[in-house]
Coordinates of C-alpha atoms in Angstrom, one line a residue:
Chain A
M211 CA 5.6 -36.0 5.4
I212 CA 5.4 -34.8 8.9
A213 CA 5.9 -31.6 10.8
L214 CA 6.3 -31.4 14.6
N215 CA 5.4 -28.7 17.0
L216 CA 7.4 -29.4 20.2
T217 CA 6.7 -25.9 21.7
P218 CA 5.3 -26.1 25.3
P219 CA 1.6 -25.7 25.5
A220 CA 2.0 -22.6 27.7
Y221 CA 4.1 -21.0 24.9
R222 CA 1.5 -21.9 22.3
A223 CA -1.3 -20.6 24.5
A224 CA 0.5 -17.3 25.0
R225 CA 1.3 -17.0 21.3
D226 CA -2.3 -17.8 20.4
Q227 CA -3.5 -15.3 23.0
R228 CA -1.2 -12.6 21.5
R229 CA -2.5 -13.5 18.1
R230 CA -6.1 -13.2 19.3
V231 CA -5.4 -9.9 21.0
R232 CA -3.9 -8.5 17.8
A233 CA -6.8 -9.8 15.7
W234 CA -9.4 -8.4 18.1
G235 CA -7.4 -5.1 18.2
R236 CA -7.5 -4.9 14.5
L237 CA -11.2 -5.8 14.4
L238 CA -12.0 -3.3 17.1
S239 CA -10.1 -0.6 15.3
V240 CA -12.1 -1.2 12.2
L241 CA -15.3 -1.3 14.1
I242 CA -14.5 2.0 15.9
V243 CA -13.7 3.8 12.7
A244 CA -16.8 2.4 11.0
G245 CA -18.9 3.3 14.0
V246 CA -17.6 6.9 14.1
L247 CA -18.4 7.3 10.4
I248 CA -21.9 5.8 10.7
V249 CA -22.7 7.9 13.8
A250 CA -21.5 11.1 12.1
N251 CA -23.6 10.4 9.1
V252 CA -26.7 9.5 11.1
W253 CA -26.3 12.5 13.4
K254 CA -26.0 14.8 10.4
D255 CA -29.1 13.3 8.9
A256 CA -31.1 13.2 12.1
N257 CA -30.6 16.8 13.2
P258 CA -32.9 18.9 11.0
A259 CA -32.0 22.2 12.6
R260 CA -28.4 21.6 11.8
A261 CA -29.3 20.6 8.3
A262 CA -31.4 23.7 7.9
W263 CA -28.6 25.9 9.2
A264 CA -26.3 24.3 6.7
A265 CA -28.8 25.0 4.0
V266 CA -29.2 28.7 5.1
T267 CA -25.5 29.1 5.2
D268 CA -25.3 27.6 1.7
L269 CA -28.0 30.0 0.5
E270 CA -26.4 33.0 2.1
G271 CA -23.2 32.2 0.3
K272 CA -25.1 31.9 -3.0
I273 CA -26.9 35.2 -2.4
D274 CA -23.6 37.0 -1.7
E275 CA -22.2 35.6 -4.9
R276 CA -25.3 36.8 -6.8
K277 CA -24.9 40.3 -5.2
R278 CA -21.4 40.5 -6.3
E279 CA -22.4 39.5 -9.9
L280 CA -25.2 42.1 -9.8
A281 CA -22.8 44.9 -8.7
L282 CA -20.6 44.0 -11.6
L283 CA -23.5 44.1 -14.0
R284 CA -24.7 47.5 -12.7
A285 CA -21.3 48.9 -13.3
S286 CA -21.4 47.5 -16.8
V287 CA -24.8 49.0 -17.4
G288 CA -23.7 52.4 -16.2
L289 CA -20.8 52.4 -18.6
L290 CA -23.0 51.3 -21.5
N291 CA -25.5 54.1 -20.7
K292 CA -22.8 56.7 -20.8
E293 CA -21.6 55.2 -24.1
L294 CA -25.2 55.3 -25.4
E295 CA -25.7 58.9 -24.4
S296 CA -22.5 59.9 -26.1
V297 CA -23.5 58.1 -29.3
T298 CA -27.0 59.7 -29.2
A299 CA -25.6 63.1 -28.6
V300 CA -23.3 62.8 -31.6
S301 CA -25.5 61.0 -34.1
N302 CA -29.3 61.6 -33.2
H303 CA -30.1 65.1 -34.7
P304 CA -33.4 66.0 -36.4
D305 CA -33.3 66.7 -40.1
W306 CA -34.6 70.3 -40.5
T307 CA -34.6 70.2 -44.3
P308 CA -38.5 69.9 -44.7
A309 CA -39.1 72.6 -42.1
L310 CA -36.7 75.1 -43.7
R311 CA -38.2 74.2 -47.1
L312 CA -41.7 74.9 -45.8
I313 CA -40.6 78.2 -44.2
A314 CA -39.0 79.3 -47.4
D315 CA -41.9 78.2 -49.7
R316 CA -44.5 80.1 -47.6
L317 CA -42.6 83.4 -47.7
G318 CA -44.2 84.8 -50.9
N319 CA -43.4 88.2 -52.3
D320 CA -44.3 90.3 -49.3
V321 CA -42.4 88.6 -46.5
V322 CA -38.6 88.3 -46.0
L323 CA -36.7 86.7 -43.1
D324 CA -33.6 88.2 -41.6
S325 CA -32.9 85.4 -39.0
C326 CA -33.8 81.9 -38.2
V327 CA -32.5 80.6 -34.8
L328 CA -33.0 77.1 -33.3
D329 CA -33.0 77.1 -29.5
R330 CA -31.6 74.3 -27.5
P331 CA -34.3 71.6 -27.1
R332 CA -36.1 71.5 -23.8
D333 CA -38.2 68.9 -22.1
A334 CA -41.8 68.9 -23.0
P335 CA -44.3 69.4 -20.1
S336 CA -46.5 66.5 -19.3
G337 CA -49.6 68.4 -20.0
G338 CA -49.0 68.7 -23.7
P339 CA -47.3 70.9 -26.2
A340 CA -45.7 74.2 -25.3
G341 CA -47.8 76.9 -24.1
L342 CA -49.4 75.0 -21.4
P343 CA -49.0 76.2 -17.8
A344 CA -47.1 73.3 -16.3
R345 CA -43.6 73.9 -17.3
K346 CA -41.7 72.1 -14.6
A347 CA -38.7 70.1 -15.4
L348 CA -39.5 66.4 -15.9
K349 CA -37.8 63.7 -13.9
P350 CA -35.1 62.0 -15.9
A351 CA -37.1 58.8 -15.9
A352 CA -40.1 60.7 -17.6
R353 CA -37.9 62.6 -20.1
T354 CA -39.5 61.0 -23.2
R355 CA -40.4 64.1 -25.3
L356 CA -38.4 67.2 -26.4
V357 CA -39.6 70.6 -27.6
Y358 CA -37.6 72.1 -30.5
A359 CA -38.2 75.8 -30.9
L360 CA -37.4 77.7 -34.1
E361 CA -37.5 81.4 -33.8
L362 CA -38.0 83.4 -37.1
S363 CA -37.7 87.1 -37.4
G364 CA -38.1 89.2 -40.5
L365 CA -40.0 92.0 -42.3
A366 CA -43.4 92.1 -44.1
T367 CA -44.9 94.7 -46.2
N368 CA -47.8 95.0 -43.8
Q369 CA -49.6 93.4 -40.9
A370 CA -51.8 91.3 -43.2
A371 CA -48.7 89.7 -44.8
V372 CA -47.5 88.7 -41.3
H373 CA -50.7 87.1 -40.4
R374 CA -50.9 85.4 -43.8
Y375 CA -47.5 83.9 -43.3
L376 CA -48.4 82.8 -39.7
A377 CA -51.5 81.2 -41.0
D378 CA -49.7 79.4 -43.8
L379 CA -47.2 77.9 -41.3
Q380 CA -50.0 76.8 -39.0
T381 CA -52.0 75.1 -41.7
A382 CA -49.0 73.2 -43.0
R383 CA -49.3 71.1 -39.7
L384 CA -45.6 70.5 -39.7
F385 CA -45.1 72.4 -36.5
D386 CA -47.0 71.5 -33.3
S387 CA -47.5 75.3 -32.6
V388 CA -46.7 78.5 -34.4
T389 CA -46.9 81.6 -32.2
L390 CA -46.5 85.2 -33.1
I391 CA -44.2 86.7 -30.5
E392 CA -44.2 90.3 -31.6
T393 CA -44.9 92.7 -34.5
R394 CA -43.3 96.1 -34.7
S395 CA -43.2 98.8 -37.5
R396 CA -39.7 99.2 -38.9
P397 CA -38.8 102.0 -41.4
L398 CA -36.6 101.0 -44.2
A399 CA -35.5 103.1 -47.3
D400 CA -38.1 105.8 -46.7
R401 CA -40.8 103.2 -46.4
L402 CA -42.5 101.7 -43.4
F403 CA -42.4 97.9 -43.0
M404 CA -43.8 95.5 -40.4
G405 CA -41.1 93.6 -38.4
F406 CA -42.2 90.4 -36.8
R407 CA -40.9 87.4 -34.6
L408 CA -42.4 84.0 -34.8
S409 CA -41.8 80.9 -32.7
C410 CA -42.3 77.5 -34.4
E411 CA -42.2 74.5 -32.0
I412 CA -42.0 70.8 -32.7
V413 CA -42.7 68.3 -29.9
A414 CA -41.2 64.9 -30.5
P415 CA -40.2 61.8 -28.5
V416 CA -36.5 61.7 -27.7
D417 CA -35.7 58.7 -29.9
V418 CA -37.8 59.8 -32.9
A419 CA -37.3 63.5 -32.7
G420 CA -35.4 63.4 -35.9
E421 CA -38.1 61.4 -37.6
K422 CA -40.8 63.9 -36.5
A423 CA -38.7 66.8 -37.7
R424 CA -38.6 65.2 -41.1
Chain B
M220 CA 5.5 -29.1 -1.7
K221 CA 5.1 -25.4 -2.1
L222 CA 7.7 -23.7 0.2
T223 CA 6.9 -20.1 -0.3
R224 CA 3.9 -17.9 0.2
K225 CA 2.9 -14.7 -1.6
T226 CA 3.5 -11.4 0.2
P227 CA 0.4 -9.2 0.6
L228 CA 1.4 -6.9 -2.2
A229 CA 2.4 -9.8 -4.5
G230 CA 6.1 -9.1 -4.1
P231 CA 8.7 -11.8 -4.0
S232 CA 7.3 -14.8 -2.2
F233 CA 9.3 -16.2 0.7
S234 CA 9.1 -19.0 3.2
P235 CA 9.6 -18.9 6.9
I236 CA 13.2 -18.8 8.1
G237 CA 14.4 -22.3 9.0
L238 CA 17.1 -22.2 11.8
E239 CA 19.3 -25.0 13.0
L240 CA 21.3 -24.5 16.2
R241 CA 23.9 -27.1 16.4
G242 CA 27.5 -26.9 17.7
R243 CA 29.6 -24.1 16.4
W244 CA 27.2 -22.9 13.8
M245 CA 23.7 -21.4 13.7
K246 CA 22.5 -22.0 10.2
A247 CA 19.5 -20.3 8.6
A248 CA 17.8 -20.9 5.2
Q249 CA 14.9 -19.3 3.5
A250 CA 13.3 -19.9 0.1
V251 CA 12.8 -16.6 -1.7
G252 CA 11.0 -17.2 -4.9
P253 CA 12.8 -20.1 -6.6
R254 CA 16.1 -19.4 -4.8
W255 CA 17.6 -20.2 -1.5
R256 CA 19.0 -17.6 0.9
L257 CA 21.5 -19.2 3.3
A258 CA 23.4 -17.8 6.2
R259 CA 25.7 -19.2 8.8
V260 CA 26.8 -17.5 12.0
E261 CA 29.6 -19.0 14.2
R262 CA 29.3 -19.1 18.0
V263 CA 31.3 -20.2 20.9
V264 CA 30.1 -23.5 22.3
P265 CA 30.0 -23.2 26.1
P266 CA 30.6 -26.2 28.3
G267 CA 27.7 -27.7 30.2
P268 CA 24.5 -29.6 29.7
R269 CA 22.8 -27.0 27.5
S270 CA 25.7 -26.1 25.3
W271 CA 23.2 -25.9 22.4
L272 CA 21.5 -22.8 23.8
P273 CA 22.6 -19.7 21.9
Q274 CA 24.0 -16.8 23.8
P275 CA 22.3 -13.3 23.5
D276 CA 25.2 -11.9 21.6
A277 CA 25.1 -14.8 19.1
V278 CA 21.4 -14.2 18.6
A279 CA 22.0 -10.5 18.0
R280 CA 24.7 -11.3 15.4
L281 CA 22.4 -13.8 13.8
D282 CA 19.7 -11.2 13.6
G283 CA 22.0 -8.8 11.8
A284 CA 23.5 -11.4 9.5
L285 CA 20.0 -12.5 8.4
R286 CA 18.9 -8.9 7.6
A287 CA 22.2 -8.3 5.8
A288 CA 21.7 -11.4 3.7
G289 CA 18.3 -10.3 2.6
F290 CA 16.2 -12.6 4.7
Q291 CA 12.6 -11.5 4.9
G292 CA 9.8 -11.8 7.4
E293 CA 10.2 -12.7 11.1
T294 CA 8.7 -16.1 11.3
L295 CA 11.3 -18.6 12.6
I296 CA 11.1 -22.4 12.5
L297 CA 13.5 -23.9 14.9
A298 CA 15.0 -27.4 14.9
A299 CA 15.2 -29.0 18.3
P300 CA 18.9 -29.4 19.0
S301 CA 19.9 -33.0 18.6
A302 CA 21.1 -33.2 22.2
A303 CA 17.7 -32.0 23.4
L304 CA 15.6 -34.1 21.1
L305 CA 14.2 -37.2 22.7
S306 CA 13.4 -40.1 20.4
Q307 CA 12.0 -43.5 21.3
S308 CA 10.7 -46.5 19.3
L309 CA 7.7 -47.9 21.0
E310 CA 5.6 -51.0 20.7
L311 CA 2.1 -50.4 21.9
P312 CA -1.3 -51.9 21.4
P313 CA -2.9 -51.0 18.1
K314 CA -5.0 -47.9 17.9
S315 CA -8.0 -50.0 17.0
S316 CA -7.9 -51.7 20.4
G317 CA -9.3 -48.5 21.9
A318 CA -6.3 -48.1 24.2
P319 CA -5.1 -44.5 25.0
I320 CA -2.1 -44.8 22.7
E321 CA -0.9 -41.2 23.1
A322 CA -1.1 -41.4 26.9
L323 CA 0.7 -44.7 26.9
A324 CA 3.4 -43.5 24.5
I325 CA 4.0 -40.4 26.5
A326 CA 4.2 -42.4 29.7
E327 CA 6.5 -44.9 28.1
M328 CA 8.8 -42.2 26.7
A329 CA 8.9 -40.3 30.0
R330 CA 9.8 -43.5 31.8
A331 CA 12.6 -44.2 29.3
C332 CA 13.9 -40.6 29.6
R333 CA 13.4 -40.6 33.3
M334 CA 11.1 -37.5 33.2
E335 CA 7.6 -36.7 34.3
P336 CA 5.1 -37.2 31.5
G337 CA 3.6 -33.7 32.1
T338 CA 7.0 -32.1 31.3
L339 CA 7.3 -33.5 27.8
E340 CA 6.0 -32.3 24.5
T341 CA 5.8 -35.3 22.2
A342 CA 4.7 -36.2 18.7
M343 CA 4.3 -39.8 17.5
W344 CA 3.4 -41.7 14.5
E345 CA 3.2 -45.3 13.3
T346 CA 6.1 -46.9 11.5
P347 CA 6.0 -50.0 9.3
G348 CA 5.4 -53.3 11.1
G349 CA 7.7 -56.2 11.1
G350 CA 7.3 -56.8 14.8
R351 CA 4.9 -59.1 16.5
A352 CA 1.2 -59.4 15.5
G353 CA -1.3 -57.2 17.4
V354 CA 1.4 -54.7 18.2
S355 CA 1.6 -51.2 16.9
N356 CA 5.1 -49.8 16.2
L357 CA 5.5 -46.1 16.9
L358 CA 8.3 -43.6 16.7
A359 CA 7.9 -40.8 19.2
M360 CA 9.9 -37.7 19.4
G361 CA 9.7 -35.0 22.0
M362 CA 11.4 -32.3 24.0
D363 CA 11.1 -31.4 27.6
H364 CA 9.3 -28.1 28.4
A365 CA 12.2 -26.6 30.2
S366 CA 14.6 -27.0 27.3
A367 CA 12.0 -25.8 24.8
S368 CA 11.3 -22.7 27.0
H369 CA 15.0 -21.9 27.2
L370 CA 15.4 -22.2 23.5
L371 CA 12.4 -20.1 22.7
S372 CA 13.3 -17.4 25.3
A373 CA 16.7 -17.0 23.7
F374 CA 14.9 -15.1 20.9
D375 CA 12.9 -12.8 23.2
H376 CA 14.9 -9.8 22.3
S377 CA 15.3 -10.7 18.6
S378 CA 13.4 -9.3 15.7
M379 CA 12.5 -12.9 14.8
T380 CA 9.6 -14.8 16.4
P381 CA 9.9 -18.6 16.7
I382 CA 6.6 -20.2 16.0
T383 CA 7.5 -23.8 16.4
I384 CA 10.2 -26.3 17.3
D385 CA 10.5 -29.1 14.8
A386 CA 12.7 -32.2 14.7
S387 CA 15.6 -32.4 12.3
P388 CA 14.7 -35.9 11.0
A389 CA 11.2 -34.6 10.1
A390 CA 12.8 -31.6 8.3
L391 CA 15.1 -33.9 6.4
G392 CA 12.0 -36.0 5.4
R393 CA 10.5 -33.0 3.8
L394 CA 13.5 -32.3 1.5
P395 CA 12.6 -33.0 -2.1
R396 CA 14.3 -36.0 -3.6
H397 CA 13.9 -38.7 -6.2
S398 CA 11.5 -41.6 -5.4
P399 CA 10.1 -39.9 -2.3
E400 CA 7.9 -42.9 -1.4
S401 CA 11.0 -45.1 -0.9
A402 CA 13.2 -45.3 2.2
H403 CA 16.2 -43.1 2.4
A404 CA 18.9 -42.9 5.1
F405 CA 20.4 -39.6 6.3
V406 CA 23.7 -39.2 8.0
D407 CA 23.7 -35.8 9.6
V408 CA 27.3 -35.1 10.7
G409 CA 27.3 -32.3 13.2
W410 CA 29.8 -30.6 15.5
D411 CA 29.1 -32.6 18.7
D412 CA 27.3 -35.6 17.4
T413 CA 26.0 -37.4 14.3
V414 CA 22.4 -38.4 13.8
L415 CA 21.4 -41.3 11.6
C416 CA 17.9 -41.5 10.5
I417 CA 15.7 -43.4 8.0
V418 CA 12.9 -41.7 6.3
L419 CA 10.1 -43.5 4.5
G420 CA 7.7 -41.5 2.4
G421 CA 8.8 -38.4 4.2
L422 CA 8.1 -39.9 7.6
P423 CA 11.0 -40.7 9.9
I424 CA 10.8 -44.3 10.9
Y425 CA 14.2 -44.7 12.7
Q426 CA 16.6 -42.4 14.4
R427 CA 19.8 -42.9 16.2
R428 CA 22.1 -40.3 17.7
L429 CA 25.9 -41.0 18.0
D430 CA 27.3 -39.0 20.9
D431 CA 30.8 -37.7 20.4
G432 CA 30.5 -38.7 16.7
G433 CA 30.8 -35.2 15.4
L434 CA 33.6 -33.0 14.0
A435 CA 34.5 -31.6 17.4
A436 CA 36.5 -34.8 18.3
A437 CA 38.7 -34.4 15.2
Y438 CA 39.1 -30.6 15.6
N439 CA 40.1 -31.0 19.3
D440 CA 42.5 -33.8 18.4
I441 CA 44.1 -31.6 15.7
A442 CA 44.2 -28.5 17.9
A443 CA 45.9 -30.5 20.7
R444 CA 48.5 -31.8 18.3
D445 CA 49.2 -28.8 16.0
S446 CA 47.6 -25.9 17.9
A447 CA 45.4 -25.2 14.8
T448 CA 42.5 -22.9 15.3
P449 CA 39.0 -24.2 14.1
A450 CA 39.1 -21.7 11.3
A451 CA 42.4 -23.0 10.1
V452 CA 41.1 -26.6 10.2
D453 CA 38.0 -25.4 8.3
S454 CA 40.1 -24.1 5.5
V455 CA 41.9 -27.4 5.2
L456 CA 39.0 -29.8 5.6
F457 CA 36.4 -27.7 3.8
P458 CA 38.3 -25.5 1.3
A459 CA 36.4 -22.8 -0.5
G460 CA 37.1 -19.8 -2.7
A461 CA 40.8 -18.9 -3.4
M462 CA 42.2 -22.0 -1.9
H463 CA 41.0 -23.9 -5.0
A464 CA 42.9 -21.8 -7.4
D465 CA 46.2 -21.7 -5.5
A466 CA 48.5 -24.6 -6.3
Q467 CA 50.8 -23.9 -3.4
A468 CA 47.9 -23.9 -1.0
D469 CA 46.7 -27.2 -2.5
V470 CA 50.1 -28.7 -1.7
V471 CA 49.9 -27.4 1.9
R472 CA 46.4 -28.6 2.2
A473 CA 47.3 -32.1 1.0
T474 CA 50.2 -32.2 3.4
L475 CA 48.0 -31.2 6.4
L476 CA 45.3 -33.6 5.3
S477 CA 47.8 -36.4 5.3
R478 CA 49.0 -35.3 8.7
W479 CA 45.5 -35.1 10.1
R480 CA 44.2 -38.3 8.5
G481 CA 44.3 -40.1 11.8
S482 CA 42.2 -37.6 13.5
I483 CA 39.7 -37.6 10.7
S484 CA 39.6 -41.4 10.6
N485 CA 38.7 -41.3 14.3
V486 CA 35.4 -39.7 13.2
I487 CA 34.8 -41.5 10.0
E488 CA 35.4 -45.1 11.2
P489 CA 32.9 -45.1 14.0
L490 CA 30.4 -43.5 11.6
A491 CA 30.9 -46.2 9.0
K492 CA 30.5 -48.9 11.6
E493 CA 27.4 -47.4 13.1
L494 CA 25.9 -46.7 9.7
D495 CA 26.4 -50.3 8.6
R496 CA 25.0 -51.5 11.9
S497 CA 21.9 -49.2 11.6
L498 CA 21.3 -50.3 8.0
T499 CA 21.5 -53.9 9.0
Y500 CA 19.1 -53.3 11.8
A501 CA 16.7 -51.4 9.5
S502 CA 16.8 -54.2 6.9
H503 CA 15.6 -56.6 9.6
R504 CA 13.1 -54.2 11.2
F505 CA 11.6 -53.0 8.0
P506 CA 12.2 -55.9 5.6
T507 CA 9.6 -54.6 3.1
T508 CA 11.1 -51.2 2.8
P509 CA 14.7 -51.4 1.4
I510 CA 16.8 -48.3 1.7
V511 CA 17.6 -46.8 -1.7
S512 CA 20.1 -44.1 -0.8
V513 CA 22.3 -42.8 1.9
N514 CA 22.4 -39.0 2.1
L515 CA 25.2 -37.1 3.8
C516 CA 24.3 -33.8 5.3
G517 CA 25.4 -31.5 8.1
D518 CA 28.6 -29.6 8.7
G519 CA 30.7 -32.7 8.2
A520 CA 29.0 -34.0 5.1
L521 CA 31.9 -33.0 2.9
L522 CA 34.6 -34.3 5.3
P523 CA 37.4 -35.6 3.0
G524 CA 37.1 -39.3 2.6
L525 CA 33.8 -39.6 4.4
A526 CA 31.6 -40.4 1.4
D527 CA 34.1 -42.9 -0.1
R528 CA 34.5 -44.7 3.2
L529 CA 30.8 -45.0 3.8
Q530 CA 30.3 -46.1 0.2
S531 CA 32.9 -48.9 0.7
K532 CA 31.1 -50.0 3.9
V533 CA 27.6 -50.1 2.4
S534 CA 28.3 -51.0 -1.1
S535 CA 24.7 -51.9 -2.0
V536 CA 23.4 -48.4 -1.5
P537 CA 24.6 -45.2 -3.2
V538 CA 26.1 -42.7 -0.8
A539 CA 26.3 -39.0 -1.7
A540 CA 26.0 -35.6 0.0
V541 CA 22.8 -33.6 -0.6
P542 CA 23.0 -30.2 -2.2
D543 CA 23.9 -27.4 0.3
A544 CA 24.6 -30.3 2.8
A545 CA 25.3 -28.0 5.7
F546 CA 21.9 -26.3 5.3
A547 CA 19.9 -29.4 4.6
V548 CA 18.0 -29.3 7.9
A549 CA 17.4 -25.6 7.7
Q550 CA 16.0 -26.0 4.2
G551 CA 13.7 -28.8 5.4
L552 CA 12.5 -26.6 8.2
C553 CA 11.4 -24.0 5.7
S554 CA 8.6 -26.3 4.5
W555 CA 7.1 -26.6 8.0
T556 CA 3.4 -25.8 7.9
G557 CA 0.7 -25.8 10.6
T558 CA -1.4 -28.0 8.4
L559 CA 1.3 -30.7 8.3
A560 CA 1.8 -30.4 12.1
G561 CA -1.9 -30.9 12.7
R562 CA -2.1 -34.1 10.7
S563 CA -2.9 -37.4 12.3
F564 CA -0.2 -40.0 11.6
F565 CA -2.0 -43.1 12.9
A566 CA -2.9 -45.5 10.1
A567 CA -6.0 -46.7 12.0
E568 CA -7.3 -43.2 12.1
A569 CA -6.5 -42.6 8.5
A570 CA -8.4 -45.8 7.5

């Protein structure tokens, strides 16, 4: 078999040249694209300041993201604290049964009570139990102890009975302090009795106030 | 031979487009997968020495017709028009003598064609011996640069790109056939002329062109006598489609064939005589390579009575038209490859 090519040499040369130009054009295009990619990669790697700026920008973005997360968490903590205070206010009360039993047991035959009032609890001063001079309000962060004050008032047959009752309450060591506020003579049914007012205080941590009271 | 090549995305494979420009018709073929795509565009044959050159409007119509017919790619393999193809049998010193065979052949061919050697593009190859001892027999084919340039530039504004100009005998030699190593004769009946060639093992070893041996002589004679248009003559000589099924049309056709028999014989008889003469010459020239078949191809291959008349003239060799006879050259062109074109066809070199 045979195949002829009778095209003039000039035509073949022109065709070959066109083919070569096309081939070189394709090759050149590929090389240019590859070169641009390589240069871009090398430039990025070889420029530390730019790389550092890129890292800083990246870190700033991460920090902003963490800040946003922190703000959300703080909002959640605030809500949870409010819930906790509400729950505490409703459920965390001291049990006064032992104190009342002690107060009643120590009355005897010569002392009677006509009132027993529990004041609102107040913050305990840093110096110690009630009665100390520093009575400034504590900062919320230091508010770890409360003072519960129970004010008793009643009548006794005489001054000695009042002091005996006061001493019995103090020796029982249930209360942190038992203070005689006042004594005053009070006539009743043609007889003279001794009226008195006592303050019994219990100092307890906020979270275990109930336990202490028990 | 593998005709088709795979597309980059492994779609349907297709061959280059083979295009034969000859007389009234521009005929294209392309192998797409296992099938052939064929298209034929008619053109007006202008008078003058380069009547084979296609006009721009004809090329534009061809372009559209090929796209409409589903041809793919833009690579075009042209056949040198038979009127522009130069062919010469040469006797030169053997290659082994060290003589510049190619230069001698080109000079000899240029002298025979009355042209300057530098204005010719030629290809040559050895043919079987039979001549004198110490002489190398060559067949050279060529085309002058001016004609080739005109032919190529006709496609400057087309979407197709010609990559080569081949010779129709070489294209016919590449057609697949039985016993490809034997010698086969081809009778290529065209519009203006008829080309006789003998192919041995796919290699043309003999070529002869018969001027005025084409269909145009018969068509002109019929037109002069009955004022029949070429299309009307086509429908009688080469019926297709509905004409076969219509009995009335068959009667009309038979009547016209009988009336035009003389005009047709004016084409067939010289052909039969020349074929007989050429085969006789070939049997003396190539005594060791008997011709095993005569193959009819070209636009006139199916001319009524042609095969029977040639068979009666050369009774020792079977005569038959090849499949898709009108497109035989275009189909052969599709198997053109640069590898084949770059081969050396000198036996001494091959040894």
